[in-house]
């Protein structure tokens, strides 16, 4: 028996006893295959499916294989996260060399988040139709090339375009990982992988400026080497991904199995269900672009979580108030790293609650710690806003940053794992929808925060953000108590629930 035949369940569609005899003859030729008889108006097809405990099914991958896939995916997240935040710490050397303004340099920061926001509307849903692996590899390669483009840029215009491409290709490292984890881990097992993903995303985002500030201050390196280092790490990821990454989308694997079966037997009736249901190319593009938007604006769960995670701002407070150098200001981000570690530690408590409460609460059992994080989020911002004075030690606002990041970690991790639980196979589209909202806000903020801080002062500008965070405290509480009712009224959630029940 060939590898293609092992563990393949084939459902003949239409044909009755005649089809059964014909199928038996085919089975004798190609090996033992379990079969069931069903009928459909679509015609006579033999539907290829995974057998129970089939090792090729992503959910049945070995524990070591699941962790290898998870870790290599999270590595891409780490590289992209560093690139998202370290760019702005090259301004001091970039602006005089390229003879550009502060606003032009800041536009490079905003263009990164624009690419990060828009491209997942296509790449994430498209990965659900053509497979995760090709999207990962193409995106990683594009990410490396865009870093080279920035490192060699002769003017600020090239940097701005390069930053857009950098965000566009890098968005895969943030959005697709949640879908990959949902592909291979059962809901009860997703806590630790998602926690690791959230930790890396926030820890490295906070850690990027720590090294970038000192690189920029080194007259032999400066801003171009920030891009070169990102490109080098990205190139290393591409090599590892080629060696380790495998397809995790079940429908894609089944389609390949059916194709191999047709090639081996010459019987064109072998099909996967996705092949019979896949729309035309332009319809696929339309679905890829509109599904995340549809989920964002029609699914209250996606919309409210997107609103909750959609803002945060840390200005250049330490250089302005305390006179820190670029390297010293970057080092302050260590407080954010500490906060993300504290948030990660809370995940272990959350996972204990989840296992105990899932039977009675369902996906909402993911939200217990998030209820407290909703309170900590504005508290950290108030501390940051009201302790940043020259006569107050710089440690005080750092404490506020640590509290803020601890809450942000819990929020970030909760959003990803809760949406993955609620939307299953459409989780990448749901995450792309919330990413659009979050990153559009991230694109806008840098363009006006400097003026806002100058006009309102750091105290009142950050107080404004804290007040907005206070207003949003009820969001996880509403979802905790009414999330199941909200999802019960959702057509998409009903379809996903029905599919899970069939599986």
Coordinates of C-alpha atoms in Angstrom, one line a residue:
X1 CA 0.0 0.0 0.0
X2 CA 1.4 3.4 -0.9
X3 CA 1.6 6.4 1.4
X4 CA -1.4 7.9 -0.4
X5 CA -3.6 4.9 0.4
X6 CA -2.8 4.6 4.0
X7 CA -5.4 6.0 6.3
X8 CA -7.6 7.4 3.5
X9 CA -11.4 7.2 4.0
X10 CA -13.3 7.5 0.7
X11 CA -17.0 8.3 0.5
X12 CA -18.5 7.4 -2.9
X13 CA -21.1 9.9 -3.9
X14 CA -24.1 8.6 -5.8
X15 CA -24.4 5.4 -7.9
X16 CA -25.9 2.8 -5.5
X17 CA -24.9 -0.8 -5.8
X18 CA -23.3 -0.3 -9.2
X19 CA -21.0 2.3 -7.8
X20 CA -20.3 0.0 -4.8
X21 CA -19.2 -2.9 -7.1
X22 CA -17.1 -0.5 -9.2
X23 CA -15.5 0.9 -6.1
X24 CA -14.8 -2.5 -4.8
X25 CA -12.9 -3.3 -8.0
X26 CA -10.9 -0.1 -7.7
X27 CA -10.1 -0.9 -4.1
X28 CA -8.8 -4.3 -5.0
X29 CA -6.5 -2.5 -7.5
X30 CA -5.2 0.1 -5.2
X31 CA -5.4 -1.4 -1.7
X32 CA -7.7 -1.5 1.3
X33 CA -9.8 1.6 1.7
X34 CA -12.7 2.2 4.1
X35 CA -15.8 3.4 2.3
X36 CA -19.3 4.8 3.0
X37 CA -22.1 5.4 0.5
X38 CA -23.8 8.8 0.2
X39 CA -25.7 10.6 -2.6
X40 CA -25.5 14.2 -3.7
X41 CA -26.9 16.2 -6.6
X42 CA -23.3 17.3 -7.5
X43 CA -22.5 14.0 -9.2
X44 CA -20.6 10.8 -8.8
X45 CA -17.5 11.5 -6.6
X46 CA -15.4 9.5 -4.2
X47 CA -14.8 11.9 -1.2
X48 CA -11.4 11.5 0.3
X49 CA -11.3 12.0 4.1
X50 CA -9.0 11.4 7.0
X51 CA -9.5 8.2 8.9
X52 CA -9.7 8.3 12.7
X53 CA -6.3 9.0 14.2
X54 CA -4.7 9.5 10.8
X55 CA -1.3 11.0 11.5
X56 CA -1.5 13.2 8.4
X57 CA -4.4 15.1 9.9
X58 CA -3.0 18.3 11.5
X59 CA -4.9 17.7 14.8
X60 CA -3.2 14.3 15.0
X61 CA 0.4 15.5 14.4
X62 CA 2.8 14.3 17.0
X63 CA 3.4 16.5 20.1
X64 CA 6.9 17.2 19.0
X65 CA 5.8 18.1 15.4
X66 CA 3.1 20.5 16.8
X67 CA 5.7 22.3 18.9
X68 CA 8.2 22.5 16.1
X69 CA 5.5 24.1 13.9
X70 CA 4.5 26.4 16.7
X71 CA 8.0 27.5 17.6
X72 CA 9.0 28.2 14.0
X73 CA 5.9 30.3 13.4
X74 CA 6.4 32.2 16.6
X75 CA 10.0 32.9 15.5
X76 CA 8.6 34.8 12.5
X77 CA 6.4 36.7 14.9
X78 CA 9.5 37.7 17.0
X79 CA 11.4 39.0 14.0
X80 CA 8.4 41.0 12.7
X81 CA 7.7 42.4 16.2
X82 CA 11.2 43.7 16.6
X83 CA 11.0 45.4 13.1
X84 CA 7.7 47.1 14.0
X85 CA 9.2 48.9 17.0
X86 CA 12.9 49.3 16.4
X87 CA 12.6 51.5 13.3
X88 CA 11.8 54.7 15.2
X89 CA 15.0 54.5 17.3
X90 CA 17.0 55.1 14.1
X91 CA 15.5 58.6 13.6
X92 CA 18.5 60.4 15.1
X93 CA 20.9 59.2 12.5
X94 CA 18.4 58.8 9.6
X95 CA 17.0 62.3 9.6
X96 CA 20.3 64.1 9.1
X97 CA 21.7 61.6 6.6
X98 CA 18.6 61.5 4.4
X99 CA 17.9 65.2 5.0
X100 CA 14.2 64.5 5.8
X101 CA 11.8 65.9 8.4
X102 CA 10.6 64.2 11.5
X103 CA 7.2 63.9 10.0
X104 CA 8.6 62.1 6.9
X105 CA 10.5 59.7 9.1
X106 CA 7.4 59.1 11.2
X107 CA 5.5 58.4 8.0
X108 CA 7.7 55.3 7.6
X109 CA 6.4 54.1 11.0
X110 CA 2.8 54.7 9.9
X111 CA 3.2 53.0 6.5
X112 CA 4.4 49.9 8.2
X113 CA 1.2 49.6 10.2
X114 CA -0.9 50.4 7.1
X115 CA 0.7 47.4 5.3
X116 CA 0.2 45.4 8.5
X117 CA -3.5 46.4 8.6
X118 CA -4.5 46.0 4.9
X119 CA -2.6 43.0 3.5
X120 CA -4.1 40.4 6.0
X121 CA -7.5 41.1 4.4
X122 CA -6.1 39.0 1.5
X123 CA -3.2 36.9 2.9
X124 CA -5.0 35.4 5.9
X125 CA -8.2 34.2 4.3
X126 CA -6.2 33.3 1.2
X127 CA -4.1 31.0 3.4
X128 CA -7.3 29.2 4.4
X129 CA -8.0 28.5 0.7
X130 CA -4.5 27.7 -0.7
X131 CA -2.6 26.7 2.4
X132 CA -0.5 28.2 5.2
X133 CA 3.0 27.1 4.1
X134 CA 3.1 29.0 0.7
X135 CA 1.9 32.2 2.4
X136 CA 4.5 31.9 5.2
X137 CA 7.4 31.3 2.7
X138 CA 6.4 34.1 0.3
X139 CA 5.8 36.5 3.1
X140 CA 9.1 35.8 4.8
X141 CA 11.1 36.2 1.6
X142 CA 9.3 39.5 0.8
X143 CA 10.0 40.7 4.4
X144 CA 13.8 40.0 4.0
X145 CA 13.9 41.8 0.6
X146 CA 12.1 44.8 2.0
X147 CA 14.6 45.1 4.8
X148 CA 17.4 45.1 2.3
X149 CA 15.5 47.8 0.4
X150 CA 15.4 50.0 3.5
X151 CA 19.0 49.3 4.4
X152 CA 20.2 50.5 1.0
X153 CA 17.7 53.3 0.6
X154 CA 19.2 56.5 -1.0
X155 CA 16.3 58.7 0.2
X156 CA 13.3 58.8 2.6
X157 CA 10.8 58.0 -0.2
X158 CA 12.4 54.5 -0.7
X159 CA 12.4 54.0 3.1
X160 CA 8.7 54.8 3.3
X161 CA 7.8 52.4 0.5
X162 CA 10.1 49.8 2.0
X163 CA 8.4 50.1 5.3
X164 CA 5.0 49.6 3.8
X165 CA 6.2 46.4 2.1
X166 CA 7.9 45.4 5.4
X167 CA 4.6 45.7 7.2
X168 CA 2.7 44.0 4.4
X169 CA 4.9 40.9 4.2
X170 CA 5.5 40.9 8.0
X171 CA 1.8 40.9 8.8
X172 CA 1.8 37.1 8.2
X173 CA 4.0 36.7 11.3
X174 CA 1.3 38.3 13.4
X175 CA -2.0 37.2 11.9
X176 CA -1.4 33.7 10.5
X177 CA 0.1 32.2 13.6
X178 CA -3.2 32.2 15.4
X179 CA -4.8 30.3 12.6
X180 CA -1.8 27.8 12.5
X181 CA -2.2 27.2 16.2
X182 CA -5.9 26.7 15.8
X183 CA -5.2 24.2 12.9
X184 CA -3.0 21.8 15.0
X185 CA -4.0 22.3 18.7
X186 CA -7.4 21.3 20.2
X187 CA -9.2 24.1 22.0
X188 CA -8.2 22.7 25.5
X189 CA -4.5 22.6 24.4
X190 CA -4.3 26.1 22.9
X191 CA -3.6 28.0 26.1
X192 CA 0.1 27.4 26.3
X193 CA 0.9 27.9 22.5
X194 CA -1.2 31.0 22.4
X195 CA 0.4 32.3 25.6
X196 CA 3.9 31.8 24.1
X197 CA 2.8 33.5 20.9
X198 CA 1.4 36.5 22.8
X199 CA 4.5 36.7 25.1
X200 CA 6.9 36.7 22.1
X201 CA 4.8 39.3 20.2
X202 CA 4.8 41.8 23.0
X203 CA 8.1 41.0 24.6
X204 CA 10.1 41.4 21.4
X205 CA 8.0 44.4 20.4
X206 CA 9.2 46.0 23.7
X207 CA 12.7 44.5 23.4
X208 CA 13.4 45.8 19.9
X209 CA 14.1 49.4 20.9
X210 CA 16.5 48.2 23.6
X211 CA 19.0 47.1 21.0
X212 CA 18.0 49.5 18.3
X213 CA 18.7 52.6 20.5
X214 CA 22.3 51.5 21.1
X215 CA 22.8 50.4 17.4
X216 CA 21.8 53.9 16.3
X217 CA 24.2 55.5 18.7
X218 CA 27.1 53.5 17.3
X219 CA 28.6 55.7 14.6
X220 CA 29.8 52.6 12.7
X221 CA 26.3 51.2 12.5
X222 CA 23.4 53.6 13.0
X223 CA 19.9 53.3 11.4
X224 CA 20.9 51.2 8.3
X225 CA 22.2 48.4 10.5
X226 CA 18.9 48.2 12.3
X227 CA 17.4 47.2 9.0
X228 CA 20.3 44.9 8.1
X229 CA 20.0 43.0 11.4
X230 CA 16.3 42.5 10.8
X231 CA 17.0 41.2 7.4
X232 CA 19.7 38.8 8.6
X233 CA 17.3 37.3 11.2
X234 CA 14.6 37.2 8.6
X235 CA 16.9 35.3 6.2
X236 CA 17.7 32.8 8.9
X237 CA 14.0 32.2 9.5
X238 CA 13.4 31.5 5.7
X239 CA 16.0 28.8 5.8
X240 CA 14.5 27.2 8.9
X241 CA 11.0 27.5 7.5
X242 CA 12.0 25.7 4.3
X243 CA 13.4 22.8 6.5
X244 CA 10.7 22.6 9.2
X245 CA 7.4 24.2 8.1
X246 CA 4.7 21.9 6.9
X247 CA 1.1 22.4 5.8
X248 CA -1.3 22.6 8.6
X249 CA -4.6 23.4 6.8
X250 CA -6.6 20.1 6.8
X251 CA -8.6 20.9 3.6
X252 CA -5.4 21.6 1.7
X253 CA -3.8 18.3 2.8
X254 CA -7.0 16.4 1.8
X255 CA -7.0 18.1 -1.6
X256 CA -3.4 16.9 -2.2
X257 CA -4.3 13.4 -1.1
X258 CA -7.2 13.4 -3.5
X259 CA -5.0 14.7 -6.3
X260 CA -2.4 11.9 -5.6
X261 CA -5.2 9.4 -5.6
X262 CA -6.5 10.5 -9.0
X263 CA -2.9 10.4 -10.5
X264 CA -2.3 6.9 -9.1
X265 CA -5.6 5.3 -10.1
X266 CA -6.6 7.3 -13.1
X267 CA -10.0 7.7 -11.5
X268 CA -11.1 11.3 -11.7
X269 CA -13.9 10.8 -9.2
X270 CA -11.5 11.1 -6.2
X271 CA -12.1 14.6 -4.7
X272 CA -11.8 16.3 -1.4
X273 CA -14.8 18.2 -0.1
X274 CA -12.9 21.5 -0.5
X275 CA -12.4 20.8 -4.2
X276 CA -16.1 20.5 -4.7
X277 CA -16.8 23.6 -2.7
X278 CA -14.0 25.9 -3.8
X279 CA -15.3 28.9 -5.8
X280 CA -13.7 30.4 -8.9
X281 CA -10.5 32.5 -8.7
X282 CA -12.1 35.9 -8.6
X283 CA -14.8 34.8 -6.2
X284 CA -11.9 33.5 -4.0
X285 CA -10.3 36.9 -4.1
X286 CA -13.5 38.6 -3.2
X287 CA -14.1 36.3 -0.3
X288 CA -10.5 36.8 0.9
X289 CA -10.9 40.5 0.9
X290 CA -14.4 40.8 2.3
X291 CA -14.6 38.0 4.9
X292 CA -12.4 39.7 7.6
X293 CA -14.4 42.9 7.1
X294 CA -17.7 41.0 7.3
X295 CA -16.6 39.4 10.6
X296 CA -15.4 42.7 12.0
X297 CA -18.6 44.6 11.3
X298 CA -21.2 41.8 11.7
X299 CA -19.7 39.8 14.6
X300 CA -20.0 41.7 17.9
X301 CA -17.4 39.5 19.5
X302 CA -14.8 40.5 16.8
X303 CA -15.8 44.1 16.8
X304 CA -15.7 44.7 20.6
X305 CA -12.4 42.9 21.1
X306 CA -10.9 44.9 18.2
X307 CA -12.1 48.1 19.8
X308 CA -10.6 47.0 23.1
X309 CA -7.1 46.2 21.8
X310 CA -7.1 49.0 19.2
X311 CA -5.1 51.7 21.0
X312 CA -2.1 52.4 23.1
X313 CA 0.6 55.0 22.9
X314 CA 3.9 55.6 24.5
X315 CA 5.5 58.9 23.6
X316 CA 9.1 60.0 23.8
X317 CA 8.6 60.9 27.4
X318 CA 11.9 59.8 28.8
X319 CA 14.0 61.8 26.4
X320 CA 11.9 65.0 26.8
X321 CA 11.3 64.9 30.6
X322 CA 14.4 63.1 31.9
X323 CA 16.9 64.0 29.1
X324 CA 17.6 60.3 28.3
X325 CA 19.8 59.5 25.2
X326 CA 18.4 57.3 22.4
X327 CA 20.1 54.2 23.9
X328 CA 18.9 55.0 27.5
X329 CA 15.3 55.6 26.2
X330 CA 15.4 52.3 24.4
X331 CA 16.6 50.6 27.6
X332 CA 13.5 51.9 29.4
X333 CA 11.5 49.4 27.4
X334 CA 12.9 46.7 29.7
X335 CA 9.9 47.7 31.9
X336 CA 7.6 46.6 29.1
X337 CA 9.4 43.3 28.8
X338 CA 9.0 42.7 32.6
X339 CA 5.3 43.6 32.3
X340 CA 4.8 41.0 29.5
X341 CA 6.5 38.3 31.6
X342 CA 4.2 39.2 34.5
X343 CA 1.2 38.9 32.1
X344 CA 2.5 35.6 30.9
X345 CA 2.6 34.3 34.4
X346 CA -1.1 35.1 34.9
X347 CA -1.8 32.8 32.0
X348 CA -1.0 29.7 34.1
X349 CA -3.7 30.8 36.5
X350 CA -6.1 31.4 33.6
X351 CA -5.5 28.0 32.1
X352 CA -6.3 26.4 35.5
X353 CA -9.6 28.2 35.6
X354 CA -10.3 27.4 31.9
X355 CA -9.9 23.6 32.5
X356 CA -12.2 23.8 35.5
X357 CA -14.9 26.1 34.1
X358 CA -15.0 25.2 30.4
X359 CA -17.8 22.6 30.8
X360 CA -20.1 25.3 32.2
X361 CA -18.9 28.5 30.6
X362 CA -17.7 27.4 27.1
X363 CA -15.2 29.7 25.3
X364 CA -16.0 32.5 27.8
X365 CA -14.0 30.5 30.4
X366 CA -11.0 32.2 28.6
X367 CA -12.0 35.6 30.0
X368 CA -11.6 35.3 33.8
X369 CA -8.1 36.9 34.0
X370 CA -9.1 39.4 31.2
X371 CA -11.8 40.8 33.6
X372 CA -9.0 42.0 35.9
X373 CA -6.8 43.1 33.0
X374 CA -9.5 45.5 31.9
X375 CA -9.1 47.2 35.2
X376 CA -5.3 47.1 35.3
X377 CA -5.1 48.6 31.7
X378 CA -6.2 52.1 32.7
X379 CA -4.5 51.9 36.1
X380 CA -1.1 51.5 34.4
X381 CA -1.8 54.4 32.1
X382 CA -2.9 56.7 35.0
X383 CA 0.4 55.9 36.8
X384 CA 2.4 56.6 33.7
X385 CA 0.6 59.9 33.1
X386 CA 0.8 61.2 36.7
X387 CA 4.3 60.3 37.7
X388 CA 6.3 61.6 34.7
X389 CA 7.8 64.8 36.2
X390 CA 11.5 65.8 36.5
X391 CA 11.3 65.8 40.3
X392 CA 9.9 62.3 40.4
X393 CA 12.3 59.4 39.7
X394 CA 12.1 57.8 36.3
X395 CA 11.4 54.5 37.9
X396 CA 7.8 55.6 38.7
X397 CA 6.6 55.9 35.1
X398 CA 8.4 52.6 34.4
X399 CA 6.2 50.9 37.0
X400 CA 3.2 52.3 35.2
X401 CA 4.5 50.9 31.9
X402 CA 5.0 47.5 33.5
X403 CA 1.5 47.4 34.8
X404 CA 0.2 48.6 31.5
X405 CA 2.1 45.9 29.6
X406 CA 1.0 43.2 32.0
X407 CA -2.6 44.1 31.2
X408 CA -1.9 44.5 27.5
X409 CA -0.4 41.0 27.4
X410 CA -3.5 39.4 29.0
X411 CA -5.7 41.4 26.6
X412 CA -3.6 40.5 23.5
X413 CA -3.4 36.8 24.5
X414 CA -7.1 36.7 25.3
X415 CA -8.2 38.2 22.0
X416 CA -6.2 35.7 20.0
X417 CA -7.2 32.5 21.8
X418 CA -10.8 33.5 22.4
X419 CA -11.3 34.4 18.7
X420 CA -9.6 31.1 17.7
X421 CA -12.0 29.2 20.0
X422 CA -15.1 31.0 18.7
X423 CA -14.3 31.0 15.0
X424 CA -12.2 27.8 14.5
X425 CA -11.4 27.4 10.8
X426 CA -12.2 31.1 10.2
X427 CA -10.0 32.3 13.0
X428 CA -7.4 33.8 10.7
X429 CA -10.1 35.9 9.0
X430 CA -11.4 37.0 12.4
X431 CA -7.9 37.9 13.6
X432 CA -7.3 39.8 10.3
X433 CA -10.4 41.8 11.0
X434 CA -9.3 42.9 14.4
X435 CA -5.8 43.5 13.1
X436 CA -7.2 45.9 10.5
X437 CA -8.9 47.9 13.2
X438 CA -5.9 47.9 15.6
X439 CA -3.3 48.8 13.0
X440 CA -5.3 51.5 11.3
X441 CA -5.3 53.2 14.8
X442 CA -1.6 52.4 15.1
X443 CA -1.0 54.1 11.7
X444 CA -2.9 57.2 12.7
X445 CA -1.5 57.7 16.2
X446 CA 2.2 58.5 15.3
X447 CA 1.1 61.2 12.9
X448 CA -0.5 63.4 15.6
X449 CA 0.9 62.2 19.0
X450 CA 3.9 64.6 18.8
X451 CA 1.6 67.6 18.3
X452 CA -0.8 66.2 21.0
X453 CA 1.9 65.9 23.6
X454 CA 3.2 69.4 22.8
X455 CA -0.2 70.9 23.1
X456 CA -1.6 68.9 26.0
X457 CA 1.6 67.9 27.8
X458 CA 2.5 64.3 28.6
X459 CA 0.4 64.3 31.7
X460 CA -2.9 65.2 30.1
X461 CA -2.3 63.4 26.8
X462 CA -1.7 60.1 28.5
X463 CA -4.6 60.9 30.9
X464 CA -6.9 61.1 27.9
X465 CA -5.8 57.6 26.8
X466 CA -6.4 56.4 30.3
X467 CA -9.9 57.8 30.3
X468 CA -10.7 56.0 27.0
X469 CA -9.3 52.8 28.5
X470 CA -11.6 53.3 31.5
X471 CA -14.6 53.7 29.3
X472 CA -13.8 50.3 27.6
X473 CA -13.6 48.4 30.9
X474 CA -17.0 46.8 30.4
X475 CA -16.1 45.1 27.1
X476 CA -14.8 41.8 28.5
X477 CA -17.4 41.8 31.2
X478 CA -20.2 42.0 28.7
X479 CA -18.7 39.2 26.6
X480 CA -18.1 37.1 29.8
X481 CA -21.8 37.3 30.8
X482 CA -23.5 37.5 27.4
X483 CA -20.9 36.1 24.9
X484 CA -22.8 32.8 24.5
X485 CA -26.0 34.6 23.7
X486 CA -24.3 36.9 21.3
X487 CA -22.8 34.0 19.4
X488 CA -26.0 32.1 19.5
X489 CA -27.5 34.8 17.3
X490 CA -24.6 34.7 14.9
X491 CA -25.1 32.8 11.6
X492 CA -21.4 32.2 11.3
X493 CA -21.1 30.9 14.8
X494 CA -24.0 28.5 14.2
X495 CA -22.3 27.1 11.1
X496 CA -19.0 26.6 12.9
X497 CA -20.8 24.9 15.8
X498 CA -22.6 22.6 13.3
X499 CA -19.3 21.7 11.5
X500 CA -17.5 21.0 14.8
X501 CA -20.4 18.7 15.8
X502 CA -20.1 16.8 12.6
X503 CA -16.3 16.3 13.1

